mmCIF file of C-alpha atoms in Angstrom:
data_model
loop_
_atom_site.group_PDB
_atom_site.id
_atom_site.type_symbol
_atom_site.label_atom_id
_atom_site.label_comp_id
_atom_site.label_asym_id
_atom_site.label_seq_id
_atom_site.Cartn_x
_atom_site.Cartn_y
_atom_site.Cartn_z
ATOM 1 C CA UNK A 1 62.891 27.843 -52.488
ATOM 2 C CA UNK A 2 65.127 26.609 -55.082
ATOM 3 C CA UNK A 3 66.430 30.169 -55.739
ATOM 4 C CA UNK A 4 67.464 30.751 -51.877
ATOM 5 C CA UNK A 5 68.821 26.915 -51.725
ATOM 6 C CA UNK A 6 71.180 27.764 -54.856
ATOM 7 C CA UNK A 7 72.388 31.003 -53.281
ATOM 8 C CA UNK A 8 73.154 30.029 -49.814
ATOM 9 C CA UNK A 9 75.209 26.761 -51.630
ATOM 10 C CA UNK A 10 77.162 29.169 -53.244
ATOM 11 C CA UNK A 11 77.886 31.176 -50.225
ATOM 12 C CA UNK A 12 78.906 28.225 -48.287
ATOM 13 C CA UNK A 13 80.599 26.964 -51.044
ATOM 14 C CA UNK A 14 82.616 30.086 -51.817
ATOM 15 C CA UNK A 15 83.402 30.213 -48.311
ATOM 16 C CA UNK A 16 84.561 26.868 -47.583
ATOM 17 C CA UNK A 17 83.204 26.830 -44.016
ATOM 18 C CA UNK A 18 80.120 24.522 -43.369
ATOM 19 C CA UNK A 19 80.123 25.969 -40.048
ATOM 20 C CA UNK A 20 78.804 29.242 -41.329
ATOM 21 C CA UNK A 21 74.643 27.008 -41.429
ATOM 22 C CA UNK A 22 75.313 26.954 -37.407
ATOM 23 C CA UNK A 23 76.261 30.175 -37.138
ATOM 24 C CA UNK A 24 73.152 31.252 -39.488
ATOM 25 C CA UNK A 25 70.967 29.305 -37.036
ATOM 26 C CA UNK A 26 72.264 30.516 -33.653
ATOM 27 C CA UNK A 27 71.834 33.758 -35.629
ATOM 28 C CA UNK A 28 67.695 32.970 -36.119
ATOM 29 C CA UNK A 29 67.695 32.009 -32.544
ATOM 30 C CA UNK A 30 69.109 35.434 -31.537
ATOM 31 C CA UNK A 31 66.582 37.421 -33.333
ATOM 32 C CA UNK A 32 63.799 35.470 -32.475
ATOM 33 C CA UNK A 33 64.909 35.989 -28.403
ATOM 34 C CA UNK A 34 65.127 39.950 -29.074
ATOM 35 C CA UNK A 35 61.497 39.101 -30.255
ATOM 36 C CA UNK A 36 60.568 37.420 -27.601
ATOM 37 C CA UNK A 37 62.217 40.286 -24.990
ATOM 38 C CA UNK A 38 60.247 42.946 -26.319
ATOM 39 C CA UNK A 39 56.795 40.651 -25.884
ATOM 40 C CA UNK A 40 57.677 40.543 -22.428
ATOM 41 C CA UNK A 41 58.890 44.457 -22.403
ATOM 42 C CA UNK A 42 54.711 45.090 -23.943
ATOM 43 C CA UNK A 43 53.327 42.803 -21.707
ATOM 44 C CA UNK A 44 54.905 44.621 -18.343
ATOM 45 C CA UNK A 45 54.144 48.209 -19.970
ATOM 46 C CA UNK A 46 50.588 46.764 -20.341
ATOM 47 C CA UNK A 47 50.794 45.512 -16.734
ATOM 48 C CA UNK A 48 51.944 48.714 -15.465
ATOM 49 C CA UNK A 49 50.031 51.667 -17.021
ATOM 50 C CA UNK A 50 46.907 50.427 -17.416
ATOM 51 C CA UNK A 51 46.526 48.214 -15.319
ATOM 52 C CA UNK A 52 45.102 44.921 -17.555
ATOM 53 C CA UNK A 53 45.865 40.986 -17.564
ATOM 54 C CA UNK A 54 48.767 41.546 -20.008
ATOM 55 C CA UNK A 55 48.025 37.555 -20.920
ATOM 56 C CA UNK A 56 43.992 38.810 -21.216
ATOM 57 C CA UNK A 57 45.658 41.082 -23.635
ATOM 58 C CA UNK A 58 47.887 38.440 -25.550
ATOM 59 C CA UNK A 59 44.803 36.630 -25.999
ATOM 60 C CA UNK A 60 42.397 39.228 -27.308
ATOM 61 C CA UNK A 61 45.267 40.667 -29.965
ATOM 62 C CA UNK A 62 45.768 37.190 -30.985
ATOM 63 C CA UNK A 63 43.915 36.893 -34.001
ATOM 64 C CA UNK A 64 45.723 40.140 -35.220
ATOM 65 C CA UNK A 65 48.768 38.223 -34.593
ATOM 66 C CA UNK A 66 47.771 35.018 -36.660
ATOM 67 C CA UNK A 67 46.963 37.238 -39.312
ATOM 68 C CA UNK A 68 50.053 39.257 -38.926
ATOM 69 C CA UNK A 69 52.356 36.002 -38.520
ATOM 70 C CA UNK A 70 50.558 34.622 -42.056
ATOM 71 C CA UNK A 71 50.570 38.014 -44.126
ATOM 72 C CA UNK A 72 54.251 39.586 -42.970
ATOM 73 C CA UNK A 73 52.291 43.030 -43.639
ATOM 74 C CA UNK A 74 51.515 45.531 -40.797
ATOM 75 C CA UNK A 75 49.150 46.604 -43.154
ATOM 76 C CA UNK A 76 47.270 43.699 -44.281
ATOM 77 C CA UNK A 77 46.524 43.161 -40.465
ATOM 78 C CA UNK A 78 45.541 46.306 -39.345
ATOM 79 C CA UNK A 79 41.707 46.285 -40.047
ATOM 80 C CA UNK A 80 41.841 42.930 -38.047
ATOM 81 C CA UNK A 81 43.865 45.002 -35.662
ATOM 82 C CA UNK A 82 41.457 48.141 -35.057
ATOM 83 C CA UNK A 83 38.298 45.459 -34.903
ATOM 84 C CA UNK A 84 40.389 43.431 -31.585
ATOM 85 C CA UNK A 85 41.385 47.034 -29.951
ATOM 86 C CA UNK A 86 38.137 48.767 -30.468
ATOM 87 C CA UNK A 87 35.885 45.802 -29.373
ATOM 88 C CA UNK A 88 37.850 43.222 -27.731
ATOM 89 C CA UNK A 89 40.409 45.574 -25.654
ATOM 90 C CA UNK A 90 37.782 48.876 -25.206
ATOM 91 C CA UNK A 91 40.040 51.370 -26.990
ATOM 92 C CA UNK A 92 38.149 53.809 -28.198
ATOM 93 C CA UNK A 93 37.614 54.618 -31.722
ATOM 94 C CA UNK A 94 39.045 57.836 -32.083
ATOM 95 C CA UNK A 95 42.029 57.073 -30.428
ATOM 96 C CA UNK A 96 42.543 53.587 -32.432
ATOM 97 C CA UNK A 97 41.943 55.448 -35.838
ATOM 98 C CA UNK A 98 44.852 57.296 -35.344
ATOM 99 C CA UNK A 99 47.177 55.518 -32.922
ATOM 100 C CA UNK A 100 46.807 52.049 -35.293
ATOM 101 C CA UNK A 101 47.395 53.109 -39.015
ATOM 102 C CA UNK A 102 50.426 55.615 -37.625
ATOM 103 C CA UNK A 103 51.732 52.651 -35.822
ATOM 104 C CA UNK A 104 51.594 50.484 -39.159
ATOM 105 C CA UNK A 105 53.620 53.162 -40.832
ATOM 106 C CA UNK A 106 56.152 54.262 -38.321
ATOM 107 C CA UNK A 107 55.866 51.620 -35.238
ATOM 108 C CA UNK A 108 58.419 48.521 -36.788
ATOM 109 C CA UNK A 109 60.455 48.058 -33.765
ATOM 110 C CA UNK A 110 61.089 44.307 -34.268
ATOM 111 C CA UNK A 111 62.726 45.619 -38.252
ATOM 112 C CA UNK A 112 64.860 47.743 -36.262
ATOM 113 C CA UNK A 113 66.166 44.833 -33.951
ATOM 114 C CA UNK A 114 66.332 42.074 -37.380
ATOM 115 C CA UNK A 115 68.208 45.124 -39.071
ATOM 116 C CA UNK A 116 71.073 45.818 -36.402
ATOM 117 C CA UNK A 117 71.519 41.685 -35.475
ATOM 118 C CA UNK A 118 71.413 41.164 -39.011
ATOM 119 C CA UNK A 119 73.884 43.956 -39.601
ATOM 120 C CA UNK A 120 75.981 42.882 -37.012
ATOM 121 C CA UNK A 121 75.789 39.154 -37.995
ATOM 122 C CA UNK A 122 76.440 39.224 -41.772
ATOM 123 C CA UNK A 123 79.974 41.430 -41.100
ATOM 124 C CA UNK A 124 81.063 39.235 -38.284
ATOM 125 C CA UNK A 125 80.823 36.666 -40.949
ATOM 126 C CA UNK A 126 82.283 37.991 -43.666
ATOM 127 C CA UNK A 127 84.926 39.409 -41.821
ATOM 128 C CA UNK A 128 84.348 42.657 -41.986
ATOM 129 C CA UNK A 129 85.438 44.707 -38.338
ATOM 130 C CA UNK A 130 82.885 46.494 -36.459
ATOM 131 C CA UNK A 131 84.007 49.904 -34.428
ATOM 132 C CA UNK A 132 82.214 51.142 -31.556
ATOM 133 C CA UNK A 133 81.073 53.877 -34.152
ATOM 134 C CA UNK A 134 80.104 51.606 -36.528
ATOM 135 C CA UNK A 135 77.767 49.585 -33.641
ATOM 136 C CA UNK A 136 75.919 53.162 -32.789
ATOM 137 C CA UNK A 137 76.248 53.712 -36.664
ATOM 138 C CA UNK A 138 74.098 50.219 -37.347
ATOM 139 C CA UNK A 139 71.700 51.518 -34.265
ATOM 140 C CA UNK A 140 70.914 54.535 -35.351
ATOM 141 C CA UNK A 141 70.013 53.913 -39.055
ATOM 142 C CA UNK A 142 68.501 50.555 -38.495
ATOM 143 C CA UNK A 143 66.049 52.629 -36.087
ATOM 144 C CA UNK A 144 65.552 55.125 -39.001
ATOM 145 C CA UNK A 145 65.392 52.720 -41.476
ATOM 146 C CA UNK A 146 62.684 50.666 -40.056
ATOM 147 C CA UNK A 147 60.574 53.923 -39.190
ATOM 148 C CA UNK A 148 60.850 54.858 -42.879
ATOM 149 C CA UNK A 149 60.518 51.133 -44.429
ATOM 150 C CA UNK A 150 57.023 50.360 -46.100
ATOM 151 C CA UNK A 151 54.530 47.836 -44.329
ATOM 152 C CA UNK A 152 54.937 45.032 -46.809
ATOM 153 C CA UNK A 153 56.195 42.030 -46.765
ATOM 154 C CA UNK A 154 60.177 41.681 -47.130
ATOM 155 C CA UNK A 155 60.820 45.427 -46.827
ATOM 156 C CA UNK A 156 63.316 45.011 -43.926
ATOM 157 C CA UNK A 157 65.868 43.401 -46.535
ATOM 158 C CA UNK A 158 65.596 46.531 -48.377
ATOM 159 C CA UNK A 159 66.368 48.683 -45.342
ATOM 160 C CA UNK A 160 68.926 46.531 -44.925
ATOM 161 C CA UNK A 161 71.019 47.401 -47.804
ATOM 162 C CA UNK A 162 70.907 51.064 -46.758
ATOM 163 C CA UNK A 163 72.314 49.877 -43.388
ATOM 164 C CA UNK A 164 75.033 48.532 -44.246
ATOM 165 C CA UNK A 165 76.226 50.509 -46.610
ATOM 166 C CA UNK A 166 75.935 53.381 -44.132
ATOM 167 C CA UNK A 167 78.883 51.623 -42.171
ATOM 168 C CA UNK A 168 80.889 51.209 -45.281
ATOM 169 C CA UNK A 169 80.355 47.795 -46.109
ATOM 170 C CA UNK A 170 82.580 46.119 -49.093
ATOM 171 C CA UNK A 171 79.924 46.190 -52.395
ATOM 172 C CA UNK A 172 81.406 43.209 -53.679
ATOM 173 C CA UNK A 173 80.350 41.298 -50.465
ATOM 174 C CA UNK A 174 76.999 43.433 -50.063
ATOM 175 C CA UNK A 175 75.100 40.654 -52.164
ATOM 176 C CA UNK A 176 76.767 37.651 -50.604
ATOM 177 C CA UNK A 177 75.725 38.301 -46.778
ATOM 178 C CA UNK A 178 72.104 39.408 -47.968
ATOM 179 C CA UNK A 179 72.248 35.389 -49.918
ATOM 180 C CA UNK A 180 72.995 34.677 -46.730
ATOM 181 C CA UNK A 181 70.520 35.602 -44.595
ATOM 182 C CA UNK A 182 67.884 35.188 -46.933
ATOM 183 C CA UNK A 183 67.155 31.511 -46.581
ATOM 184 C CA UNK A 184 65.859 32.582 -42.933
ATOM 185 C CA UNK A 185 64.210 35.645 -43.805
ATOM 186 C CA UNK A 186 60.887 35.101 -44.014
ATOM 187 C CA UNK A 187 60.219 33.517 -41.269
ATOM 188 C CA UNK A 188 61.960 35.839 -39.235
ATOM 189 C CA UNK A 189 59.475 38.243 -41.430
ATOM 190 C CA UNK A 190 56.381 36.748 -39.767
ATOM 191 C CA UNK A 191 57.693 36.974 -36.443
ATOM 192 C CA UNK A 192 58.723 40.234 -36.018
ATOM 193 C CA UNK A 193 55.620 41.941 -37.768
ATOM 194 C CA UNK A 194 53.743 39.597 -35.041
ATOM 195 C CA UNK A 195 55.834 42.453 -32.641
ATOM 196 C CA UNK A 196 55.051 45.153 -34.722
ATOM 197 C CA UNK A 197 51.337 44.508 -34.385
ATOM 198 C CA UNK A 198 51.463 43.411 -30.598
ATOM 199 C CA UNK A 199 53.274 47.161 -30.266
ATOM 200 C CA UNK A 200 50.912 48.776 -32.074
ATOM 201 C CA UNK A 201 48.222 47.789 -29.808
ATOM 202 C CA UNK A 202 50.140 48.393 -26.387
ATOM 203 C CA UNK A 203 50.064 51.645 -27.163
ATOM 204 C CA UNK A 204 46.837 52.222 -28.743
ATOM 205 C CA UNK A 205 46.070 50.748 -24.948
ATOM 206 C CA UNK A 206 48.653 53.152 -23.046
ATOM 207 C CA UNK A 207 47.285 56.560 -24.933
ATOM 208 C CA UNK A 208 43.948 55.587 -24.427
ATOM 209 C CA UNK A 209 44.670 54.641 -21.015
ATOM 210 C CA UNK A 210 46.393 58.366 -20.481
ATOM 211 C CA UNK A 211 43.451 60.699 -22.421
ATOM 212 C CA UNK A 212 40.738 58.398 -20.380
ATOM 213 C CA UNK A 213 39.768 56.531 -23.364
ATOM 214 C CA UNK A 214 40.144 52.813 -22.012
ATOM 215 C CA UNK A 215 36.773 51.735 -21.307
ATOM 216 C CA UNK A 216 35.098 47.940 -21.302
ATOM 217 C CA UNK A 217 35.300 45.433 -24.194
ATOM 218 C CA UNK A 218 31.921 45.036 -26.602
ATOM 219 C CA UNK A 219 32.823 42.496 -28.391
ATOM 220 C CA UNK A 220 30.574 42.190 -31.601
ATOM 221 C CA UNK A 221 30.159 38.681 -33.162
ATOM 222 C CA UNK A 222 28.374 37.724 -36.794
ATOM 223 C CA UNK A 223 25.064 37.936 -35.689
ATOM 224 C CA UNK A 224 25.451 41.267 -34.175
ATOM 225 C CA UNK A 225 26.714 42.761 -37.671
ATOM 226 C CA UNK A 226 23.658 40.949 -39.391
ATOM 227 C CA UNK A 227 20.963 42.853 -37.343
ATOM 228 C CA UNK A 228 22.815 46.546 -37.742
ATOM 229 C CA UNK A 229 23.132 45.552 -41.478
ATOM 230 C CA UNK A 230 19.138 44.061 -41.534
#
């Protein structure tokens, strides 16, 4: 904490523009609205293919979600993950053993919408110009960047180097707009690998729903695990 306090002083310091801590948060609030879009965007796929409560499937997923919010790791949740699909949800097994662990890997759609806002964000406020090719530029490898991006915590500000440099962004300033964004980044961490998990399971939920593979929940609690292992 002390680390990120010194380096966003300096930033703001070097800068000379306290305004830049307002612009940082109406910058959180941005990314955690995207977040909040594609919940909804789930929730009516949910809805619409196969047919379930989409807030009956908010609630069973939600203990993947604590986990996911508290860990920032895709992969740290997904046992937790497979246990709510398979028995809580009804996915079956063999689709969940493959849909789930790809998903972990590949599925980190809310990185790819922190990468392009942040992207966007840190040269609007180091003034560096954005063209219309440089906007599909930021796209296009923030989407690529995110599929390829380990499922650990704090890997999107890793991708994130790659993506701006991909649009030609000044080295010299490449360390200052990462200080910058860093005193928000973990939180914003834990919320989008909350969408990363919640997207893993809508469409463990859709493909089983397509190959006939969605059937009832059967839910099974401690004492249910103690007989099979007695």
């Amino acid at each position: 904490p002390y680390a990120v306090f010194a380096l966003l002083a300096n930033v703001v310091a070097s800068s000379g523009d306290p305004d830049l801590l307002y612009a940082l948060l109406f910058y959180a609030m941005i990314v955690l609205l995207g977040l909040t879009l594609m919940i909804v965007f789930y929730s009516i796929v949910v809805a619409t293919i196969t047919k379930k409560n989409p807030f009956w499937f908010l609630k069973e997923i939600s203990p993947a979600q604590l986990l996911a919010f508290s860990t920032s790791s895709s992969a740290a949740t997904l046992p937790v993950t497979m246990e709510r699909v398979e028995e809580h949800i009804g996915v079956d097994k063999e689709v969940s053993s493959f849909v789930l662990p790809v998903g972990a890997t590949i599925n980190m759609d809310g990185t790819s919408l922190y990468q392009a806002v942040a992207a966007v964000f840190i040269s609007q406020a180091l003034g560096f110009d954005l063209t219309f090719a440089d906007q599909l530029t930021i796209v296009l490898t923030a989407l690529l960047a995110s599929i390829g991006s380990a499922a650990v915590p704090g890997a999107g500000m890793v991708m994130l180097v790659i993506v701006l440099e991909s649009i030609g962004f000044p080295a010299d300033k490449l360390a200052i707009g990462l200080a910058l964004i860093f005193a928000v980044d973990r939180p914003l961490d834990m919320c989008r690998t909350v969408i990363n998990v919640t997207g893993d399971a809508a469409v463990s939920m859709v493909v089983a729903k397509s190959v006939g593979k969605l059937g009832k929940p059967n839910p099974k609690y401690w004492d249910d695990h103690y007989e099979e292992v007695k």
